[in-house]
Short mmCIF file of C-alpha atoms and ligand atoms in Angstrom, two decimals:
data_model
loop_
_atom_site.label_atom_id
_atom_site.label_comp_id
_atom_site.label_asym_id
_atom_site.label_seq_id
_atom_site.Cartn_x
_atom_site.Cartn_y
_atom_site.Cartn_z
CA MET T 1 -5.94 8.78 64.43
CA ALA T 2 -2.89 11.00 63.94
CA ASP T 3 -2.76 11.21 60.15
CA ARG T 4 -6.28 12.07 59.02
CA HIS T 5 -5.79 12.10 55.24
CA LEU T 6 -7.48 9.72 52.80
CA THR T 7 -7.31 9.34 49.03
CA ILE T 8 -10.53 8.05 47.44
CA VAL T 9 -10.56 6.55 43.93
CA GLY T 10 -13.90 7.22 42.17
CA ALA T 11 -16.33 10.11 42.69
CA GLY T 12 -19.45 8.07 41.93
CA LEU T 13 -22.17 7.49 44.49
CA ALA T 14 -20.07 5.87 47.21
CA GLY T 15 -16.91 7.94 46.67
CA ALA T 16 -18.73 11.29 46.88
CA LEU T 17 -20.76 10.27 49.94
CA LEU T 18 -17.74 8.91 51.83
CA ALA T 19 -15.77 12.08 51.02
CA THR T 20 -18.58 14.14 52.57
CA LEU T 21 -18.88 12.03 55.72
CA LEU T 22 -15.13 12.20 56.34
CA ALA T 23 -14.62 15.86 55.41
CA ARG T 24 -17.46 16.84 57.76
CA ARG T 25 -15.50 15.15 60.56
CA GLY T 26 -12.38 17.14 59.77
CA TRP T 27 -10.55 14.64 57.56
CA SER T 28 -8.46 15.90 54.67
CA VAL T 29 -9.88 14.10 51.61
CA ASP T 30 -8.76 13.94 47.97
CA VAL T 31 -11.00 12.18 45.45
CA TYR T 32 -9.77 11.16 41.98
CA GLU T 33 -12.40 10.54 39.28
CA LYS T 34 -11.76 9.10 35.81
CA ARG T 35 -14.60 11.01 34.14
CA GLY T 36 -15.11 14.76 33.71
CA ASP T 37 -17.15 16.91 36.08
CA PRO T 38 -20.84 16.08 35.32
CA ARG T 39 -21.81 19.59 36.48
CA LEU T 40 -19.95 21.04 33.48
CA LYS T 41 -20.65 18.67 30.59
CA GLY T 42 -23.60 16.54 31.72
CA TYR T 43 -23.62 13.15 33.31
CA GLU T 44 -21.92 10.36 31.31
CA GLY T 45 -23.00 7.56 33.61
CA GLY T 46 -23.59 4.75 31.13
CA ARG T 47 -25.43 2.74 33.80
CA SER T 48 -29.03 2.60 35.01
CA ILE T 49 -30.70 6.01 34.70
CA ASN T 50 -32.68 5.86 37.91
CA LEU T 51 -32.37 3.95 41.16
CA ALA T 52 -34.62 2.83 43.99
CA LEU T 53 -33.55 4.58 47.20
CA ALA T 54 -34.61 2.82 50.41
CA GLU T 55 -34.47 3.67 54.12
CA ARG T 56 -30.93 2.31 54.49
CA GLY T 57 -29.67 4.71 51.83
CA ARG T 58 -31.70 7.64 53.13
CA HIS T 59 -30.21 7.19 56.59
CA ALA T 60 -26.71 7.63 55.12
CA LEU T 61 -27.83 10.69 53.13
CA GLN T 62 -29.27 12.22 56.31
CA LEU T 63 -25.94 11.78 58.11
CA ALA T 64 -24.19 13.51 55.20
CA GLY T 65 -26.73 16.37 55.16
CA ALA T 66 -27.81 15.42 51.61
CA ASP T 67 -31.26 13.93 52.20
CA GLU T 68 -33.26 17.13 51.75
CA ALA T 69 -31.61 18.06 48.45
CA VAL T 70 -31.97 14.52 47.08
CA MET T 71 -35.60 14.14 48.15
CA THR T 72 -36.73 17.28 46.30
CA HIS T 73 -36.33 15.31 43.03
CA ALA T 74 -37.35 11.87 44.31
CA VAL T 75 -40.60 10.16 43.27
CA MET T 76 -42.35 7.99 45.86
CA MET T 77 -43.04 4.34 44.97
CA ARG T 78 -45.71 2.81 47.24
CA GLY T 79 -45.44 -0.69 45.86
CA ARG T 80 -45.20 -2.86 42.80
CA MET T 81 -47.75 -2.30 40.06
CA VAL T 82 -47.96 -5.73 38.44
CA HIS T 83 -49.00 -5.75 34.77
CA PHE T 84 -50.50 -9.16 33.99
CA ALA T 85 -50.31 -10.74 30.54
CA ASP T 86 -54.06 -10.14 30.00
CA GLY T 87 -53.57 -6.39 30.59
CA HIS T 88 -55.04 -6.00 34.09
CA THR T 89 -52.93 -4.46 36.86
CA ASP T 90 -52.60 -4.89 40.62
CA LEU T 91 -50.77 -2.62 43.10
CA GLN T 92 -48.92 -4.66 45.75
CA ARG T 93 -47.98 -2.22 48.51
CA TYR T 94 -44.54 -2.48 50.15
CA GLY T 95 -45.96 -1.69 53.59
CA ARG T 96 -49.17 -0.86 55.37
CA ASP T 97 -49.07 2.87 54.54
CA ASP T 98 -46.89 5.63 53.05
CA SER T 99 -44.41 5.42 55.92
CA GLU T 100 -43.07 2.24 54.25
CA VAL T 101 -42.18 3.18 50.69
CA ILE T 102 -39.14 3.44 48.43
CA TRP T 103 -38.10 6.35 46.21
CA SER T 104 -37.01 6.66 42.61
CA VAL T 105 -34.01 8.98 42.18
CA HIS T 106 -32.09 10.02 39.08
CA ARG T 107 -28.51 8.69 39.16
CA GLY T 108 -26.99 11.74 37.47
CA GLU T 109 -28.81 14.28 39.68
CA LEU T 110 -27.96 12.28 42.80
CA ASN T 111 -24.28 12.15 41.85
CA ILE T 112 -24.21 15.90 41.21
CA THR T 113 -25.87 16.62 44.58
CA LEU T 114 -23.32 14.41 46.33
CA LEU T 115 -20.38 16.09 44.53
CA ASP T 116 -21.70 19.51 45.57
CA ILE T 117 -22.01 18.60 49.24
CA ALA T 118 -18.62 16.83 49.24
CA GLU T 119 -16.94 20.00 48.00
CA GLN T 120 -18.94 22.16 50.42
CA ALA T 121 -17.68 19.91 53.23
CA GLY T 122 -14.09 20.58 52.12
CA ALA T 123 -13.19 17.51 50.00
CA ARG T 124 -11.02 18.13 46.92
CA ILE T 125 -12.30 16.37 43.79
CA HIS T 126 -9.91 15.88 40.88
CA PHE T 127 -11.69 15.03 37.61
CA HIS T 128 -10.13 13.40 34.53
CA ARG T 129 -7.89 11.29 36.75
CA GLY T 130 -8.24 7.55 36.15
CA LEU T 131 -6.22 5.30 38.44
CA GLU T 132 -3.66 3.37 36.40
CA ARG T 133 -1.38 1.66 38.93
CA VAL T 134 -0.27 1.75 42.56
CA ASP T 135 3.12 1.24 44.19
CA PHE T 136 1.96 0.33 47.70
CA ASP T 137 5.49 0.18 49.16
CA ALA T 138 6.41 3.65 47.90
CA GLU T 139 2.86 4.92 48.73
CA LYS T 140 2.48 6.33 45.20
CA ALA T 141 -0.55 6.10 42.90
CA THR T 142 -0.45 6.98 39.20
CA PHE T 143 -3.50 8.55 37.54
CA LEU T 144 -4.03 9.08 33.81
CA ASP T 145 -5.71 12.13 32.29
CA PRO T 146 -7.74 10.55 29.45
CA ARG T 147 -7.85 13.89 27.59
CA ASP T 148 -4.11 14.12 26.86
CA GLY T 149 -2.78 10.74 28.01
CA ARG T 150 -0.51 12.36 30.62
CA GLU T 151 0.25 10.59 33.89
CA HIS T 152 0.10 12.24 37.32
CA GLU T 153 1.76 10.70 40.36
CA VAL T 154 0.21 11.21 43.80
CA THR T 155 1.52 10.18 47.22
CA PHE T 156 -0.98 8.68 49.66
CA LYS T 157 -1.28 7.36 53.19
CA ALA T 158 -4.32 5.16 52.55
CA LEU T 159 -6.46 4.52 49.46
CA VAL T 160 -10.19 3.81 49.32
CA GLY T 161 -11.46 2.06 46.17
CA ALA T 162 -14.89 3.47 45.31
CA ASP T 163 -14.20 2.86 41.62
CA GLY T 164 -17.09 0.51 40.91
CA ALA T 165 -17.49 -3.09 39.75
CA GLY T 166 -14.50 -2.98 37.38
CA SER T 167 -12.25 -1.47 40.09
CA THR T 168 -8.65 -0.77 39.09
CA LEU T 169 -7.64 -0.45 42.73
CA ARG T 170 -8.98 -3.97 43.36
CA ARG T 171 -6.79 -5.28 40.52
CA GLN T 172 -3.77 -3.52 41.98
CA MET T 173 -4.47 -4.91 45.47
CA ALA T 174 -4.92 -8.41 44.05
CA ALA T 175 -1.40 -8.22 42.64
CA CYS T 176 -0.12 -7.86 46.25
CA THR T 177 -2.45 -10.14 48.20
CA GLU T 178 -5.00 -12.88 47.54
CA LEU T 179 -8.48 -11.31 47.66
CA GLY T 180 -10.37 -14.56 46.95
CA GLU T 181 -12.18 -12.92 44.03
CA ARG T 182 -15.00 -14.66 42.14
CA THR T 183 -17.51 -13.21 39.66
CA ASP T 184 -20.72 -15.13 38.91
CA PHE T 185 -22.40 -13.93 35.72
CA LEU T 186 -26.19 -14.23 35.81
CA GLY T 187 -26.65 -15.22 32.16
CA HIS T 188 -29.22 -12.42 31.79
CA SER T 189 -28.66 -8.84 30.59
CA TYR T 190 -30.70 -5.63 30.45
CA LYS T 191 -31.65 -2.84 28.05
CA GLU T 192 -33.04 0.56 29.00
CA LEU T 193 -36.01 2.13 27.14
CA GLU T 194 -38.05 5.25 27.85
CA ILE T 195 -41.71 6.15 28.42
CA PRO T 196 -41.92 9.91 27.65
CA PRO T 197 -44.42 12.30 29.32
CA ALA T 198 -48.05 12.30 28.13
CA ALA T 199 -49.25 14.99 25.67
CA ASP T 200 -50.45 17.13 28.61
CA GLY T 201 -47.01 16.92 30.24
CA GLY T 202 -48.07 14.46 32.96
CA PHE T 203 -47.09 10.85 33.64
CA ARG T 204 -48.48 8.26 31.20
CA ILE T 205 -49.03 5.62 33.91
CA GLU T 206 -49.36 5.60 37.72
CA PRO T 207 -46.32 7.58 38.93
CA ASN T 208 -46.14 6.34 42.53
CA ALA T 209 -45.26 2.72 41.79
CA LEU T 210 -42.51 0.48 40.53
CA HIS T 211 -44.11 -1.16 37.49
CA ILE T 212 -43.39 -4.82 36.70
CA TRP T 213 -44.38 -6.92 33.70
CA PRO T 214 -43.44 -10.43 34.95
CA ARG T 215 -43.29 -13.06 32.23
CA GLY T 216 -41.70 -16.15 33.78
CA ARG T 217 -38.10 -16.31 32.56
CA TYR T 218 -37.91 -12.59 31.73
CA MET T 219 -39.56 -9.29 32.63
CA CYS T 220 -39.76 -5.53 32.19
CA ILE T 221 -39.76 -2.97 34.99
CA ALA T 222 -40.34 0.82 34.92
CA LEU T 223 -39.34 3.45 37.50
CA PRO T 224 -40.70 7.03 37.44
CA ASN T 225 -38.52 10.13 36.98
CA ASP T 226 -39.45 13.57 38.28
CA GLU T 227 -39.51 15.01 34.72
CA ARG T 228 -42.62 12.79 34.15
CA THR T 229 -40.82 10.06 32.22
CA PHE T 230 -40.28 6.41 33.16
CA THR T 231 -37.10 4.44 32.61
CA VAL T 232 -38.07 0.96 31.43
CA THR T 233 -35.61 -1.89 31.87
CA LEU T 234 -36.07 -5.07 29.84
CA PHE T 235 -34.34 -8.10 31.42
CA LEU T 236 -33.82 -11.09 29.12
CA PRO T 237 -31.66 -14.24 29.20
CA ASN T 238 -28.54 -13.99 27.03
CA GLU T 239 -29.40 -17.33 25.41
CA SER T 240 -32.71 -19.18 25.02
CA GLU T 241 -33.12 -22.22 27.27
CA ARG T 242 -35.76 -23.69 24.94
CA PRO T 243 -36.03 -22.97 21.19
CA GLY T 244 -38.20 -19.92 20.59
CA ASP T 245 -37.89 -18.52 24.15
CA PRO T 246 -37.06 -14.80 23.98
CA SER T 247 -33.41 -13.96 24.68
CA PHE T 248 -30.81 -11.47 23.46
CA GLU T 249 -29.86 -14.23 20.97
CA ASN T 250 -33.12 -13.81 19.04
CA VAL T 251 -34.19 -10.29 20.13
CA ARG T 252 -31.29 -8.54 18.42
CA ASN T 253 -32.70 -5.33 16.95
CA GLY T 254 -35.58 -2.86 17.15
CA ASP T 255 -37.87 -4.87 14.85
CA GLU T 256 -37.41 -8.04 16.89
CA ALA T 257 -37.98 -6.05 20.10
CA ARG T 258 -41.29 -4.79 18.67
CA VAL T 259 -42.41 -8.35 17.90
CA LEU T 260 -41.58 -9.35 21.51
CA PHE T 261 -43.47 -6.37 22.95
CA GLU T 262 -46.50 -6.95 20.69
CA ARG T 263 -46.75 -10.49 22.03
CA ASP T 264 -45.68 -10.19 25.70
CA PHE T 265 -45.82 -6.54 26.78
CA ALA T 266 -48.79 -5.35 24.71
CA ASP T 267 -49.96 -2.70 27.22
CA ALA T 268 -46.42 -1.26 27.50
CA LEU T 269 -45.82 -1.01 23.73
CA PRO T 270 -47.92 2.15 23.05
CA LEU T 271 -46.16 3.86 25.98
CA ILE T 272 -42.69 3.53 24.34
CA PRO T 273 -42.89 5.42 21.02
CA GLN T 274 -39.11 5.20 20.42
CA LEU T 275 -38.87 1.46 21.19
CA GLU T 276 -36.81 0.55 18.12
CA GLN T 277 -34.44 3.52 18.47
CA ASP T 278 -33.98 3.03 22.24
CA PHE T 279 -33.32 -0.69 21.77
CA GLU T 280 -30.72 -0.16 19.07
CA ARG T 281 -29.04 2.86 20.67
CA ASN T 282 -28.66 1.55 24.23
CA PRO T 283 -26.13 -1.18 24.96
CA ALA T 284 -27.13 -4.43 26.70
CA GLY T 285 -25.72 -4.36 30.25
CA LEU T 286 -24.29 -7.53 31.81
CA LEU T 287 -25.38 -8.61 35.28
CA ALA T 288 -23.07 -10.30 37.77
CA THR T 289 -22.31 -10.83 41.45
CA LEU T 290 -18.79 -10.11 42.70
CA TYR T 291 -17.57 -12.03 45.76
CA LEU T 292 -14.33 -11.23 47.61
CA ASP T 293 -13.00 -12.87 50.78
CA ARG T 294 -10.86 -9.85 51.56
CA TRP T 295 -11.66 -6.15 51.11
CA HIS T 296 -8.45 -4.54 52.36
CA LEU T 297 -4.66 -4.57 52.08
CA ASP T 298 -3.65 -4.00 55.73
CA GLY T 299 -3.93 -0.24 56.39
CA ARG T 300 -2.95 0.83 52.88
CA ALA T 301 -6.12 0.22 50.86
CA VAL T 302 -9.76 -0.79 51.25
CA LEU T 303 -12.69 -1.32 48.87
CA VAL T 304 -16.28 -0.04 49.27
CA GLY T 305 -19.51 -0.29 47.27
CA ASP T 306 -19.54 -2.13 43.94
CA ALA T 307 -15.74 -2.42 43.98
CA ALA T 308 -16.13 -4.77 46.97
CA HIS T 309 -19.48 -6.47 46.33
CA ALA T 310 -21.25 -5.66 43.03
CA MET T 311 -24.62 -7.38 42.91
CA VAL T 312 -27.52 -7.95 40.53
CA PRO T 313 -30.03 -5.06 40.72
CA PHE T 314 -33.22 -6.97 41.60
CA HIS T 315 -33.45 -5.90 45.21
CA GLY T 316 -32.57 -2.30 44.37
CA GLN T 317 -29.96 -2.38 47.13
CA GLY T 318 -26.52 -1.98 45.48
CA MET T 319 -26.34 1.77 46.05
CA ASN T 320 -28.14 1.54 49.40
CA CYS T 321 -25.59 -1.04 50.53
CA ALA T 322 -22.72 1.10 49.20
CA PHE T 323 -24.05 4.05 51.24
CA GLU T 324 -24.19 1.88 54.38
CA ASP T 325 -20.55 0.91 53.72
CA CYS T 326 -19.60 4.60 53.73
CA VAL T 327 -21.27 5.22 57.10
CA ALA T 328 -19.62 2.14 58.61
CA LEU T 329 -16.16 2.96 57.24
CA ALA T 330 -16.32 6.59 58.41
CA ASP T 331 -17.33 5.37 61.90
CA HIS T 332 -14.54 2.80 62.10
CA LEU T 333 -11.96 5.32 60.92
CA GLU T 334 -13.11 7.66 63.67
CA ARG T 335 -12.94 5.02 66.41
CA ALA T 336 -10.03 2.76 65.47
CA ASP T 337 -6.38 3.11 66.27
CA GLY T 338 -5.00 3.36 62.73
CA CYS T 339 -6.27 2.49 59.26
CA ALA T 340 -5.34 -1.22 59.46
CA ASP T 341 -7.64 -1.71 62.48
CA ALA T 342 -10.39 0.42 60.94
CA PHE T 343 -10.31 -1.45 57.59
CA ALA T 344 -10.32 -4.86 59.32
CA ALA T 345 -13.26 -3.87 61.57
CA PHE T 346 -15.10 -2.43 58.56
CA GLN T 347 -14.70 -5.69 56.62
CA ALA T 348 -15.77 -7.79 59.62
CA GLU T 349 -18.96 -5.74 59.96
CA ARG T 350 -19.93 -5.27 56.33
CA LEU T 351 -18.81 -8.36 54.41
CA PRO T 352 -21.45 -10.71 55.91
CA ASN T 353 -24.14 -8.07 55.34
CA ALA T 354 -23.12 -7.61 51.72
CA ARG T 355 -23.17 -11.40 51.15
CA ALA T 356 -26.72 -11.57 52.58
CA ILE T 357 -27.95 -8.73 50.35
CA GLN T 358 -26.27 -10.29 47.30
CA ALA T 359 -28.15 -13.56 47.94
CA MET T 360 -31.46 -11.71 48.45
CA ALA T 361 -30.92 -9.79 45.20
CA LEU T 362 -30.53 -13.05 43.26
CA GLU T 363 -33.61 -14.56 44.93
CA ASN T 364 -35.66 -11.47 44.12
CA TYR T 365 -35.12 -11.91 40.38
CA LEU T 366 -37.09 -15.17 40.56
CA GLU T 367 -39.76 -13.48 42.68
CA MET T 368 -40.13 -10.45 40.41
CA ARG T 369 -40.18 -12.21 37.06
CA ASP T 370 -42.04 -15.37 38.09
CA ARG T 371 -43.97 -15.11 41.35
CA VAL T 372 -45.59 -11.70 41.71
CA ASP T 373 -48.38 -12.78 39.32
CA ASP T 374 -48.79 -16.21 40.90
CA ASP T 375 -52.18 -16.95 42.56
CA ASP T 376 -50.67 -18.55 45.70
CA TYR T 377 -48.29 -15.63 46.10
CA LEU T 378 -51.11 -13.08 45.73
CA LEU T 379 -53.20 -14.93 48.31
CA GLN T 380 -50.29 -14.99 50.76
CA ARG T 381 -49.69 -11.22 50.26
CA ALA T 382 -53.40 -10.52 50.77
CA LEU T 383 -53.36 -12.51 54.04
CA GLU T 384 -50.22 -10.64 55.20
CA ARG T 385 -51.96 -7.33 54.55
CA ALA T 386 -55.23 -8.37 56.21
P1 FAD I 401 -20.22 3.43 40.73
O1 FAD I 401 -21.54 4.07 40.83
O2 FAD I 401 -19.98 2.49 39.59
O3 FAD I 401 -19.12 4.58 40.73
C1 FAD I 401 -17.76 4.31 40.45
C2 FAD I 401 -17.07 5.61 40.07
O4 FAD I 401 -15.68 5.35 39.93
C3 FAD I 401 -17.55 6.18 38.73
O5 FAD I 401 -17.75 7.57 38.86
C4 FAD I 401 -16.40 5.86 37.78
O6 FAD I 401 -16.28 6.78 36.72
C5 FAD I 401 -15.21 5.93 38.71
N1 FAD I 401 -14.06 5.14 38.26
C6 FAD I 401 -14.07 3.91 37.68
N2 FAD I 401 -12.81 3.51 37.45
C7 FAD I 401 -11.99 4.49 37.88
C8 FAD I 401 -10.57 4.66 37.92
N3 FAD I 401 -9.75 3.73 37.44
N4 FAD I 401 -10.07 5.80 38.45
C9 FAD I 401 -10.90 6.77 38.95
N5 FAD I 401 -12.25 6.65 38.93
C10 FAD I 401 -12.78 5.54 38.42
N6 FAD I 401 -28.82 0.13 43.41
C11 FAD I 401 -29.81 0.52 44.23
O7 FAD I 401 -29.57 0.74 45.44
N7 FAD I 401 -31.09 0.70 43.78
C12 FAD I 401 -31.42 0.44 42.48
O8 FAD I 401 -32.60 0.58 42.09
C13 FAD I 401 -30.40 -0.01 41.59
N8 FAD I 401 -30.70 -0.27 40.30
C14 FAD I 401 -29.71 -0.68 39.47
C15 FAD I 401 -30.03 -0.98 38.14
C16 FAD I 401 -29.05 -1.42 37.28
C17 FAD I 401 -29.43 -1.78 35.86
C18 FAD I 401 -27.72 -1.55 37.73
C19 FAD I 401 -26.64 -2.03 36.80
C20 FAD I 401 -27.38 -1.26 39.04
C21 FAD I 401 -28.36 -0.82 39.93
N9 FAD I 401 -28.09 -0.53 41.27
C22 FAD I 401 -29.08 -0.15 42.11
C23 FAD I 401 -26.72 -0.69 41.80
C24 FAD I 401 -25.98 0.65 41.84
O9 FAD I 401 -25.92 1.20 40.55
C25 FAD I 401 -24.55 0.43 42.36
O10 FAD I 401 -24.56 -0.41 43.48
C26 FAD I 401 -23.91 1.77 42.72
O11 FAD I 401 -23.76 2.55 41.56
C27 FAD I 401 -22.55 1.54 43.38
O12 FAD I 401 -21.91 2.78 43.59
P2 FAD I 401 -20.32 2.88 43.56
O13 FAD I 401 -20.02 4.29 43.88
O14 FAD I 401 -19.73 1.78 44.35
O15 FAD I 401 -19.91 2.56 42.04
#
């Protein structure tokens, strides 16, 4: 391709990784990020604290030269540790041995590692630049500095939207072409809580597992962090289906959360000393699946990651899928004759894959909250392992 310059909107997980992959191949890359530099003032993510990293994601990190740095802080998860209502536990391995595992990584640390390697590869990252609007005909994008409200105009050849589920670039593209956008809200939301380290500085529960407390229509999960804490996520329906069923309608504050935990998550309760404070401080996050029929505006703009296909988190694949997008897009840009061909080939390859993962993520919510403690399911898993 003659003009090897790209402008990426969003320096989150996908934006920083894509910038690295392209810069390492000699592309000139500018990345514009709404937030400040997390290396200076700390990470202000506002989303899940840790993430399950799987083989698909690790492959992309290896190609970007980031795997080693990321894995130094990752905690191995061999399987699901199911916490039954009567208090007993059962480890259901993901594979036959430790060659088939997933890893818990800290979102903020991962983002910082990816920003570092993107800059080392030669990408230019501009912080405090939130995309406001795009004039696709004039090839001009306007970014706002949230600190002083000033606007900055930038000329571009092609834009990549890595600006997450609420993508501004997607909104701007939709004003020019029909993207076939649909968002399905799950009707369930989540709250994050924390299990701190034990008095001796170690982990309070088994570190090498993804813990699940399945309770039918709702559940808790906990992922380990390398500083010996666990991030607990409570998933509840927004409204009760039957009177008295727990939901965010009747679990509204710390006291009501304690009553729920005393009844349904009794073995988790003593592990979360700040339950009331965590519950009241942390916002409830909405969960939704975003479907688009079209991810690009000819050769002028394309969407990747959550901006193209946000999904519910129950398969732990949103980031992994976003990383696979970056590898595919970088490859198509390298091979194709112009951005329009590259973006079309990228969409043709990745859209069906994203749809499949979105469906699996929805199915896995039922499995995690309702089936992993089911006798038939346990028997089937035991037979598979035998
Ligand atoms: P984001 O991470 O959202 O990054 C978008 C970036 O764009 C941000 O830096 C943002 O500040 C910036 N931005 C936004 N608007 C603008 C603008 N107008 N201008 C400039 N910049 C802008 N995935 C997994 O693989 N494993 C998991 O275990 C997992 N667990 C999850 C748990 C929860 C509770 C949730 C909600 C999600 C989870 N995910 C998981 C999904 C994962 O978080 C996303 O798929 C991933 O963050 C997508 O990366 P992204 O770069 O596309 O978007």
